[in-house]
């Protein structure tokens, strides 16, 4: 019998994103290569032997074909604010944990059993990891965790060990924002929609008859939507979908999913049992699918928006560094409030912004319009407004477009129009803010931020080289797959279908979907198990879509 120890949250004692040999960001929203990460080891538990240890991370942005390498760091004396940036940039590594490549956004795990055994043998109190990537500059990779309800950056190590008082293995049920889906993605008020969540079991014990509840608003405070029951979640990464029907209500809705809401199932960690995702339910313009959102900061909180920044700490120019984004009544273009943005650039430059996400249909061209009012007391060209429109979450200054600025003071209207292809993504991220290029402080006010997403009606070429109105089986992502992959397909019209996975000998492995499906775009997840819930070995597999009119197959690679 074995016990489980989970290292995350407060156990992640330090991390740093090293920008260059002269700067870094402390506790960035995400890790980037070159980065350092430190776990505190809780050896006060009697650990006799480590049986297994897995490091879980999530890549939320990557360039195609990019790869990272994780290293075990023996010297744990590095820390933010004490070590010189150049020292961190060149911090020595001990030996490699492993290399992993990515084609798209994906979760992954790496075996760190041997490395923790070394730390246990030395009775070391910390375990440090360095992340690197080939090339200079490094490819644009952002690493976070899919299991964090609040912290986007929350790596985790799950350790299976033997101690004097070992207990039976128990599950660890988990959900995240990325697991919540609404179909249709952009319902109008009164529409019936299917609300679905993928639930994971990342613990060492199986879970049976798992209740999954949904609510419009926080559990216990919001409006209950319904509850579904997952019959079985296998240990070690088992996944299953739970879904309920919801009648859409106008406004910005925070839809929550909660696994085991009454805590009737014993778990190793219950902090990852609930999460939410915001969905905008708005009236459509007559005859169109246009989604419009206006923010004037009249109500406390940012509703559909959240703040972010890229303000590196540089040691070449020591000095005070402060910045903030606060709702303020000092100036207002519309109503009584605006968003006050202050950046003390006397030590270095930086960028502040607020961002939101607009729901869109995958594999479609979308026109996005953004405009906002910006107030300034004096014509300082060191400060410039910036805008980002992308299917990827903006993280650094280079993700933004700098807008032209003239000599005007007071309120000035700024706007940006962009046309982009959504690909496999179902959200477009919109961000507006301010950047400073010279060493000078400044205070500005932002108001009446308006975004509009207008889907185009033109046909789109899909990866299967067919029109958007044709039936097509699309490439799975990621490929190669790890614990989970997404298979997408499009139907020209409502039709009976079957989607199955076969091995190289032609033997049926799993039936992923069977029955009549509506016209349009569909996504199905496969967790690398057969119809009996047994994990299949690494290797090449084929997934096949069959309709009464055509049959199409594609190849995928499973790597465990």
Coordinates of C-alpha atoms in Angstrom, one line a residue:
X1 CA 0.0 0.0 0.0
X2 CA 1.2 3.5 -0.8
X3 CA 0.5 7.0 0.3
X4 CA 0.2 10.1 -1.9
X5 CA 1.9 13.5 -1.3
X6 CA 0.9 16.5 -3.6
X7 CA 3.3 19.4 -4.0
X8 CA 1.7 22.5 -5.4
X9 CA 0.3 25.9 -4.3
X10 CA 2.3 27.0 -1.3
X11 CA 4.9 24.3 -1.9
X12 CA 6.0 26.2 -5.0
X13 CA 8.3 28.6 -3.0
X14 CA 9.9 30.5 -5.9
X15 CA 10.0 30.9 -9.6
X16 CA 11.4 33.4 -12.0
X17 CA 11.1 34.1 -15.7
X18 CA 14.5 35.2 -16.9
X19 CA 14.1 37.7 -19.6
X20 CA 17.8 38.4 -20.4
X21 CA 21.1 38.6 -18.7
X22 CA 20.0 41.8 -17.1
X23 CA 16.3 41.3 -16.2
X24 CA 13.6 38.9 -15.2
X25 CA 9.9 38.8 -14.0
X26 CA 9.2 37.4 -10.6
X27 CA 6.2 35.1 -10.3
X28 CA 5.1 35.8 -13.8
X29 CA 1.6 34.6 -14.8
X30 CA 3.4 31.9 -16.8
X31 CA 6.8 30.4 -16.9
X32 CA 8.8 30.9 -20.1
X33 CA 12.1 29.5 -21.2
X34 CA 14.6 30.4 -19.7
X35 CA 12.9 29.8 -16.3
X36 CA 13.6 28.5 -12.8
X37 CA 11.1 26.8 -10.5
X38 CA 11.5 25.6 -6.9
X39 CA 9.4 23.2 -4.8
X40 CA 9.6 22.8 -1.0
X41 CA 9.9 19.2 0.0
X42 CA 7.8 18.1 3.0
X43 CA 10.1 15.3 4.5
X44 CA 8.5 15.6 7.9
X45 CA 6.2 12.9 6.6
X46 CA 8.0 9.5 7.2
X47 CA 9.0 8.6 3.7
X48 CA 10.7 5.2 3.3
X49 CA 10.7 4.9 -0.4
X50 CA 9.4 6.9 -3.4
X51 CA 7.5 4.6 -5.8
X52 CA 6.5 7.2 -8.4
X53 CA 6.6 10.9 -9.0
X54 CA 5.1 12.9 -11.8
X55 CA 5.5 16.6 -12.6
X56 CA 2.3 18.1 -14.3
X57 CA 2.5 21.3 -16.4
X58 CA 0.4 22.8 -19.1
X59 CA 1.6 24.6 -22.3
X60 CA -0.9 27.3 -23.2
X61 CA 1.0 28.9 -26.1
X62 CA 3.7 27.5 -28.3
X63 CA 5.1 27.8 -31.8
X64 CA 4.6 24.7 -34.0
X65 CA 7.4 22.3 -33.6
X66 CA 8.8 23.9 -30.4
X67 CA 10.3 21.8 -27.7
X68 CA 11.5 22.4 -24.1
X69 CA 13.9 20.6 -21.9
X70 CA 13.5 20.3 -18.1
X71 CA 16.7 20.0 -16.0
X72 CA 17.3 18.9 -12.4
X73 CA 19.1 21.7 -10.6
X74 CA 21.4 20.7 -7.7
X75 CA 22.3 24.1 -6.4
X76 CA 19.0 25.5 -4.8
X77 CA 20.5 28.7 -3.6
X78 CA 19.0 30.9 -6.3
X79 CA 16.2 33.2 -5.4
X80 CA 14.4 36.2 -6.8
X81 CA 15.8 39.5 -5.6
X82 CA 19.1 38.1 -4.3
X83 CA 20.8 36.5 -7.3
X84 CA 22.0 38.6 -10.2
X85 CA 19.9 38.1 -13.4
X86 CA 23.0 37.1 -15.3
X87 CA 23.6 34.4 -12.7
X88 CA 20.1 33.1 -13.1
X89 CA 20.4 33.1 -16.9
X90 CA 23.5 30.9 -16.6
X91 CA 22.5 29.0 -13.5
X92 CA 24.1 25.5 -13.7
X93 CA 22.0 22.4 -14.2
X94 CA 22.7 18.9 -12.9
X95 CA 21.2 16.5 -15.3
X96 CA 18.3 16.4 -17.8
X97 CA 14.8 15.3 -16.7
X98 CA 13.6 15.1 -20.3
X99 CA 12.7 16.8 -23.6
X100 CA 9.1 17.2 -24.8
X101 CA 7.9 18.8 -28.1
X102 CA 4.6 20.4 -28.8
X103 CA 2.3 21.1 -31.8
X104 CA -0.4 23.0 -29.9
X105 CA -1.8 23.9 -26.5
X106 CA -1.5 20.7 -24.4
X107 CA -1.1 19.3 -20.9
X108 CA 1.8 17.0 -20.2
X109 CA 3.5 15.2 -17.4
X110 CA 7.1 14.1 -16.8
X111 CA 8.5 11.4 -14.6
X112 CA 10.7 12.8 -11.8
X113 CA 10.9 9.7 -9.7
X114 CA 14.6 9.3 -9.8
X115 CA 15.2 13.0 -9.2
X116 CA 13.1 13.0 -6.1
X117 CA 14.9 9.8 -4.9
X118 CA 18.1 11.7 -5.1
X119 CA 16.7 14.6 -3.1
X120 CA 15.4 12.1 -0.5
X121 CA 18.7 10.4 -0.2
X122 CA 20.4 13.8 0.4
X123 CA 17.5 14.9 2.7
X124 CA 17.4 18.1 0.7
X125 CA 14.6 20.5 1.6
X126 CA 14.0 21.8 -2.0
X127 CA 13.8 20.5 -5.5
X128 CA 14.7 23.0 -8.3
X129 CA 13.9 22.7 -12.0
X130 CA 15.2 24.8 -14.9
X131 CA 13.3 25.0 -18.2
X132 CA 15.2 25.7 -21.4
X133 CA 14.5 25.7 -25.1
X134 CA 16.7 25.4 -28.2
X135 CA 17.4 28.5 -30.2
X136 CA 18.1 32.2 -29.6
X137 CA 15.8 33.9 -29.1
X138 CA 13.8 31.2 -27.4
X139 CA 10.6 30.1 -29.1
X140 CA 7.5 31.7 -27.7
X141 CA 6.2 29.1 -25.1
X142 CA 4.0 29.8 -22.1
X143 CA 3.7 27.2 -19.4
X144 CA 1.0 27.2 -16.7
X145 CA -1.3 24.7 -15.1
X146 CA -4.7 23.4 -16.1
X147 CA -5.7 22.6 -12.6
X148 CA -5.6 26.1 -11.0
X149 CA -8.9 27.8 -10.1
X150 CA -7.1 31.1 -9.3
X151 CA -3.4 30.9 -10.1
X152 CA -2.7 30.5 -13.8
X153 CA 0.8 29.4 -12.8
X154 CA 0.5 26.4 -10.6
X155 CA 2.8 23.4 -11.4
X156 CA 2.2 20.2 -9.4
X157 CA 4.1 17.2 -8.4
X158 CA 2.2 14.1 -7.3
X159 CA 4.4 11.7 -5.3
X160 CA 3.5 8.1 -4.5
X161 CA 5.5 6.8 -1.6
X162 CA 5.7 4.1 1.1
X163 CA 5.6 5.1 4.7
X164 CA 5.1 3.4 8.0
X165 CA 1.3 4.1 8.0
X166 CA 0.4 3.7 4.3
X167 CA -3.3 4.1 3.4
X168 CA -5.4 2.8 0.5
X169 CA -5.1 4.8 -2.7
X170 CA -7.7 7.5 -3.1
X171 CA -8.7 9.6 -6.2
X172 CA -8.0 13.2 -6.8
X173 CA -10.9 14.7 -8.9
X174 CA -10.1 17.9 -10.8
X175 CA -11.7 20.4 -13.3
X176 CA -10.5 23.6 -14.8
X177 CA -11.7 26.5 -16.9
X178 CA -10.3 24.9 -20.0
X179 CA -12.6 21.9 -19.5
X180 CA -15.9 23.9 -19.7
X181 CA -17.7 24.1 -23.0
X182 CA -21.0 25.6 -24.1
X183 CA -22.8 24.5 -27.3
X184 CA -23.7 26.7 -29.1
X185 CA -20.8 28.8 -27.9
X186 CA -22.7 32.1 -28.3
X187 CA -26.3 31.5 -27.4
X188 CA -28.9 34.3 -27.4
X189 CA -31.1 34.8 -24.4
X190 CA -33.7 32.1 -24.1
X191 CA -31.7 29.6 -26.3
X192 CA -31.3 26.0 -25.0
X193 CA -27.6 25.2 -24.7
X194 CA -25.5 22.2 -23.7
X195 CA -23.1 22.9 -20.8
X196 CA -20.3 20.3 -20.7
X197 CA -17.3 19.7 -18.5
X198 CA -14.5 17.2 -18.8
X199 CA -13.6 15.8 -15.3
X200 CA -10.2 14.3 -14.5
X201 CA -9.0 11.8 -11.9
X202 CA -5.3 12.5 -11.4
X203 CA -5.1 10.5 -8.1
X204 CA -3.9 6.8 -7.6
X205 CA -7.4 5.5 -6.7
X206 CA -10.5 4.9 -8.9
X207 CA -13.6 7.0 -8.4
X208 CA -17.2 5.7 -8.8
X209 CA -20.5 7.4 -9.3
X210 CA -19.0 10.9 -9.2
X211 CA -21.6 13.7 -9.0
X212 CA -20.9 16.8 -11.1
X213 CA -23.0 19.9 -10.5
X214 CA -23.4 23.1 -12.6
X215 CA -24.5 26.5 -11.5
X216 CA -25.0 30.0 -12.8
X217 CA -22.8 31.7 -10.2
X218 CA -20.7 30.4 -7.3
X219 CA -21.9 27.1 -5.8
X220 CA -24.4 27.6 -3.0
X221 CA -24.9 31.3 -4.0
X222 CA -25.8 31.1 -7.7
X223 CA -28.7 29.5 -9.5
X224 CA -28.4 25.7 -9.8
X225 CA -28.5 24.4 -13.3
X226 CA -28.3 20.6 -12.9
X227 CA -26.3 17.6 -11.8
X228 CA -24.8 14.8 -13.9
X229 CA -23.2 11.6 -12.6
X230 CA -20.0 10.1 -14.0
X231 CA -20.2 6.3 -13.4
X232 CA -16.4 5.7 -13.3
X233 CA -13.2 7.7 -13.4
X234 CA -10.1 5.4 -13.6
X235 CA -7.0 6.3 -11.5
X236 CA -4.0 8.0 -13.0
X237 CA -5.6 10.4 -15.4
X238 CA -9.0 9.0 -16.3
X239 CA -11.4 11.5 -17.9
X240 CA -15.1 11.6 -18.7
X241 CA -17.6 14.2 -19.8
X242 CA -20.6 15.4 -17.8
X243 CA -23.2 17.6 -19.3
X244 CA -26.5 19.3 -18.5
X245 CA -29.0 21.5 -20.5
X246 CA -29.1 25.2 -19.7
X247 CA -31.5 28.0 -20.8
X248 CA -29.3 31.0 -21.6
X249 CA -29.8 34.1 -19.5
X250 CA -28.8 37.6 -20.8
X251 CA -25.6 39.1 -19.5
X252 CA -22.1 38.0 -18.6
X253 CA -22.6 34.6 -16.9
X254 CA -20.1 32.9 -14.7
X255 CA -21.0 29.2 -15.1
X256 CA -19.5 26.9 -12.5
X257 CA -18.8 23.2 -12.5
X258 CA -18.2 21.4 -9.2
X259 CA -17.1 17.8 -8.8
X260 CA -18.4 16.0 -5.7
X261 CA -20.1 19.1 -4.3
X262 CA -21.0 17.4 -1.0
X263 CA -17.5 16.0 -0.5
X264 CA -18.7 12.4 -0.2
X265 CA -15.6 11.0 -2.0
X266 CA -12.3 11.0 -0.1
X267 CA -9.6 12.7 -2.1
X268 CA -5.9 13.7 -1.8
X269 CA -6.8 17.3 -2.7
X270 CA -10.2 19.0 -2.9
X271 CA -9.0 22.5 -3.8
X272 CA -9.2 21.7 -7.5
X273 CA -12.9 20.4 -7.5
X274 CA -14.5 23.6 -8.8
X275 CA -13.9 26.2 -11.5
X276 CA -15.8 28.5 -13.7
X277 CA -15.8 30.1 -17.1
X278 CA -17.4 33.4 -18.2
X279 CA -19.8 33.3 -21.1
X280 CA -21.4 36.4 -22.7
X281 CA -25.1 36.0 -23.6
X282 CA -26.1 39.0 -25.7
X283 CA -28.8 39.8 -28.2
X284 CA -27.7 39.3 -31.7
X285 CA -28.0 42.0 -34.3
X286 CA -30.8 41.3 -36.7
X287 CA -29.8 38.5 -39.1
X288 CA -26.2 38.3 -37.8
X289 CA -24.0 36.6 -35.2
X290 CA -22.4 39.9 -34.0
X291 CA -21.3 39.9 -30.4
X292 CA -20.8 43.3 -28.8
X293 CA -19.5 44.2 -25.3
X294 CA -19.1 47.6 -23.7
X295 CA -17.3 48.4 -20.5
X296 CA -17.5 51.8 -18.8
X297 CA -16.3 50.8 -15.3
X298 CA -19.5 52.0 -13.6
X299 CA -19.7 48.9 -11.4
X300 CA -17.1 47.6 -8.9
X301 CA -14.8 44.9 -10.4
X302 CA -14.0 44.4 -14.1
X303 CA -16.7 41.9 -14.9
X304 CA -15.6 40.4 -18.2
X305 CA -12.1 41.9 -18.0
X306 CA -8.9 41.2 -16.0
X307 CA -5.6 43.1 -15.6
X308 CA -2.2 42.0 -16.6
X309 CA 1.3 43.6 -17.1
X310 CA 4.8 43.2 -18.5
X311 CA 6.9 45.4 -16.2
X312 CA 10.4 43.8 -16.0
X313 CA 12.6 44.5 -13.0
X314 CA 16.0 45.6 -14.3
X315 CA 19.0 45.9 -12.1
X316 CA 21.0 48.0 -14.5
X317 CA 18.8 51.0 -13.4
X318 CA 17.9 50.5 -9.7
X319 CA 15.1 52.7 -8.5
X320 CA 11.5 52.6 -7.4
X321 CA 9.1 50.7 -9.5
X322 CA 5.3 50.9 -9.0
X323 CA 2.2 50.6 -11.2
X324 CA -1.5 50.0 -10.7
X325 CA -4.9 49.8 -12.5
X326 CA -7.8 51.0 -10.3
X327 CA -11.4 52.1 -10.9
X328 CA -11.5 55.8 -10.2
X329 CA -13.9 58.7 -10.2
X330 CA -11.2 61.4 -10.9
X331 CA -12.0 61.5 -14.6
X332 CA -14.8 59.9 -16.7
X333 CA -15.8 60.0 -20.3
X334 CA -19.1 58.2 -19.7
X335 CA -20.9 58.0 -16.4
X336 CA -19.0 58.7 -13.2
X337 CA -16.0 56.3 -13.3
X338 CA -13.1 55.2 -15.5
X339 CA -10.0 53.0 -15.1
X340 CA -7.0 54.8 -13.7
X341 CA -3.7 53.5 -15.1
X342 CA -0.4 54.6 -13.4
X343 CA 3.1 53.5 -14.3
X344 CA 6.2 54.8 -12.7
X345 CA 8.7 54.4 -15.5
X346 CA 11.6 56.1 -13.8
X347 CA 13.4 52.8 -13.4
X348 CA 12.5 51.3 -16.8
X349 CA 9.7 50.9 -19.4
X350 CA 6.7 48.6 -19.1
X351 CA 3.2 47.8 -20.4
X352 CA -0.1 47.6 -18.5
X353 CA -3.4 46.4 -19.9
X354 CA -6.8 44.9 -19.3
X355 CA -8.0 42.0 -21.4
X356 CA -11.1 40.0 -22.2
X357 CA -12.1 37.0 -24.3
X358 CA -14.9 37.0 -26.9
X359 CA -16.5 33.6 -27.8
X360 CA -16.3 32.7 -31.5
X361 CA -16.7 29.6 -33.7
X362 CA -13.6 27.6 -34.5
X363 CA -12.2 27.5 -38.1
X364 CA -13.8 30.8 -39.2
X365 CA -12.7 34.2 -40.2
X366 CA -13.8 36.9 -37.8
X367 CA -13.6 40.7 -38.0
X368 CA -12.9 42.3 -34.6
X369 CA -13.5 46.0 -33.8
X370 CA -12.0 47.6 -30.7
X371 CA -12.3 51.2 -29.6
X372 CA -11.8 53.0 -26.4
X373 CA -11.4 56.5 -24.9
X374 CA -8.0 57.5 -23.3
X375 CA -7.5 60.6 -21.1
X376 CA -4.1 62.3 -20.5
X377 CA -3.3 65.5 -18.7
X378 CA -0.3 66.4 -21.0
X379 CA 1.1 65.4 -24.4
X380 CA 3.8 63.0 -23.3
X381 CA 4.8 60.9 -26.4
X382 CA 6.8 58.5 -24.1
X383 CA 3.4 56.8 -23.3
X384 CA 1.5 55.2 -26.1
X385 CA -1.8 53.2 -26.3
X386 CA -1.6 49.6 -27.3
X387 CA -4.1 47.0 -28.5
X388 CA -3.9 43.2 -29.0
X389 CA -6.4 41.0 -30.9
X390 CA -5.4 37.3 -31.0
X391 CA -6.7 33.8 -30.4
X392 CA -3.8 33.6 -27.9
X393 CA -3.6 35.3 -24.6
X394 CA -1.3 38.3 -24.7
X395 CA 1.6 38.1 -22.2
X396 CA 4.4 40.5 -23.2
X397 CA 4.9 43.8 -24.9
X398 CA 5.6 42.4 -28.3
X399 CA 2.1 40.8 -28.4
X400 CA 0.7 44.3 -28.8
X401 CA 0.2 46.8 -31.6
X402 CA 1.2 50.4 -30.7
X403 CA -1.4 52.9 -31.9
X404 CA -0.4 56.3 -33.2
X405 CA -0.7 59.2 -30.7
X406 CA -0.9 62.9 -31.4
X407 CA -0.5 66.0 -29.3
X408 CA -4.0 66.0 -28.0
X409 CA -4.7 66.2 -24.2
X410 CA -8.0 65.2 -22.5
X411 CA -10.1 62.4 -23.9
X412 CA -9.1 60.9 -27.3
X413 CA -10.8 58.0 -29.2
X414 CA -8.5 55.2 -30.3
X415 CA -9.5 52.2 -32.4
X416 CA -8.2 49.1 -34.0
X417 CA -9.8 46.7 -36.5
X418 CA -8.4 43.2 -37.1
X419 CA -9.4 40.2 -39.2
X420 CA -8.2 36.8 -38.1
X421 CA -8.8 33.1 -38.6
X422 CA -9.8 31.3 -35.4
X423 CA -8.4 27.9 -36.3
X424 CA -9.1 25.4 -33.5
X425 CA -9.7 28.1 -30.9
X426 CA -13.2 29.2 -29.6
X427 CA -12.1 32.5 -28.0
X428 CA -10.6 35.7 -29.3
X429 CA -8.5 37.6 -26.7
X430 CA -8.8 41.4 -26.8
X431 CA -6.6 43.7 -24.7
X432 CA -6.1 47.4 -24.5
X433 CA -3.6 49.3 -22.4
X434 CA -0.6 51.6 -22.2
X435 CA 3.1 51.3 -22.8
X436 CA 6.0 53.6 -21.8
X437 CA 9.2 53.7 -23.8
X438 CA 11.2 56.4 -21.8
X439 CA 12.0 56.7 -18.1
X440 CA 9.1 58.8 -16.9
X441 CA 6.0 58.4 -14.7
X442 CA 2.5 59.0 -15.9
X443 CA -1.2 58.6 -15.0
X444 CA -3.9 58.0 -17.7
X445 CA -7.6 57.1 -17.7
X446 CA -9.4 54.5 -19.8
X447 CA -13.1 54.5 -20.4
X448 CA -15.9 53.2 -22.7
X449 CA -14.1 50.1 -24.1
X450 CA -16.1 48.6 -26.9
X451 CA -15.5 45.3 -28.6
X452 CA -17.4 43.7 -31.5
X453 CA -16.8 40.3 -33.1
X454 CA -18.4 39.9 -36.6
X455 CA -18.1 36.4 -38.1
X456 CA -17.5 36.5 -41.9
X457 CA -19.9 34.6 -44.2
X458 CA -17.2 33.7 -46.8
X459 CA -16.2 30.0 -47.2
X460 CA -13.1 28.9 -45.3
X461 CA -10.6 26.2 -46.4
X462 CA -10.3 23.6 -43.7
X463 CA -7.2 21.5 -43.0
X464 CA -8.8 18.6 -44.9
X465 CA -8.7 20.7 -48.0
X466 CA -12.5 21.0 -48.3
X467 CA -14.8 24.0 -47.9
X468 CA -16.4 25.0 -44.6
X469 CA -19.7 23.6 -45.8
X470 CA -18.2 20.1 -46.6
X471 CA -18.0 17.2 -44.3
X472 CA -14.4 16.9 -43.0
X473 CA -12.4 15.0 -40.5
X474 CA -9.7 17.3 -39.1
X475 CA -6.3 16.7 -37.5
X476 CA -6.3 15.8 -33.9
X477 CA -4.5 18.1 -31.5
X478 CA -2.0 17.7 -30.0
X479 CA -0.3 15.1 -32.2
X480 CA 1.7 13.3 -30.9
X481 CA -0.8 13.0 -28.0
X482 CA -0.1 12.4 -24.3
X483 CA -2.9 11.8 -21.8
X484 CA -5.6 13.5 -23.9
X485 CA -6.2 14.6 -27.5
X486 CA -9.1 16.4 -29.2
X487 CA -10.5 15.2 -32.5
X488 CA -12.5 17.6 -34.6
X489 CA -14.9 17.1 -37.5
X490 CA -17.4 19.1 -39.4
X491 CA -20.7 17.9 -41.0
X492 CA -22.2 19.5 -44.0
X493 CA -25.7 18.5 -42.8
X494 CA -27.2 16.6 -39.9
X495 CA -26.3 13.0 -40.3
X496 CA -25.8 9.6 -38.6
X497 CA -22.1 9.2 -37.9
X498 CA -19.6 7.0 -36.1
X499 CA -16.2 8.1 -34.9
X500 CA -13.9 5.2 -34.0
X501 CA -10.2 4.5 -33.1
X502 CA -8.4 1.5 -34.6
X503 CA -4.9 0.1 -34.1
X504 CA -2.5 -0.7 -37.0
X505 CA -3.9 -4.2 -37.3
X506 CA -7.4 -2.9 -37.9
X507 CA -8.7 -4.0 -34.5
X508 CA -11.4 -1.6 -33.1
X509 CA -10.0 0.1 -30.0
X510 CA -12.6 2.6 -29.0
X511 CA -15.9 4.1 -30.2
X512 CA -15.8 7.8 -29.4
X513 CA -19.2 8.9 -30.8
X514 CA -22.1 7.1 -32.5
X515 CA -25.5 8.5 -33.5
X516 CA -27.1 11.4 -35.3
X517 CA -25.2 14.7 -35.0
X518 CA -26.2 18.2 -36.1
X519 CA -24.7 20.2 -38.9
X520 CA -21.5 22.1 -38.1
X521 CA -18.3 21.8 -36.1
X522 CA -17.8 19.1 -33.4
X523 CA -15.0 18.2 -31.0
X524 CA -14.5 14.8 -29.3
X525 CA -11.8 14.0 -26.7
X526 CA -9.9 10.7 -26.4
X527 CA -7.9 9.8 -23.3
X528 CA -6.0 6.9 -24.8
X529 CA -8.2 4.1 -23.4
X530 CA -10.2 1.4 -25.0
X531 CA -14.0 0.8 -24.7
X532 CA -13.3 -1.0 -21.4
X533 CA -11.5 1.9 -19.9
X534 CA -8.1 0.2 -20.1
X535 CA -5.1 2.4 -21.2
X536 CA -3.7 1.3 -24.5
X537 CA 0.0 1.2 -25.2
X538 CA 2.0 3.9 -27.0
X539 CA 2.0 3.6 -30.8
X540 CA 0.3 4.6 -34.0
X541 CA -3.5 4.6 -34.2
X542 CA -6.1 5.6 -36.8
X543 CA -9.3 7.4 -36.1
X544 CA -12.1 7.1 -38.7
X545 CA -15.3 9.1 -39.4
X546 CA -18.1 7.3 -41.2
X547 CA -21.3 8.9 -42.6
X548 CA -23.8 7.4 -45.1
X549 CA -22.0 9.3 -47.9
X550 CA -18.3 9.0 -47.0
X551 CA -15.6 7.5 -44.9
X552 CA -12.4 9.4 -43.9
X553 CA -9.4 8.3 -41.7
X554 CA -6.4 10.0 -40.1
X555 CA -3.4 8.9 -38.2
X556 CA -2.3 9.8 -34.7
X557 CA 0.6 8.9 -32.4
X558 CA 0.2 8.1 -28.7
X559 CA 3.2 8.7 -26.5
X560 CA 3.1 7.8 -22.8

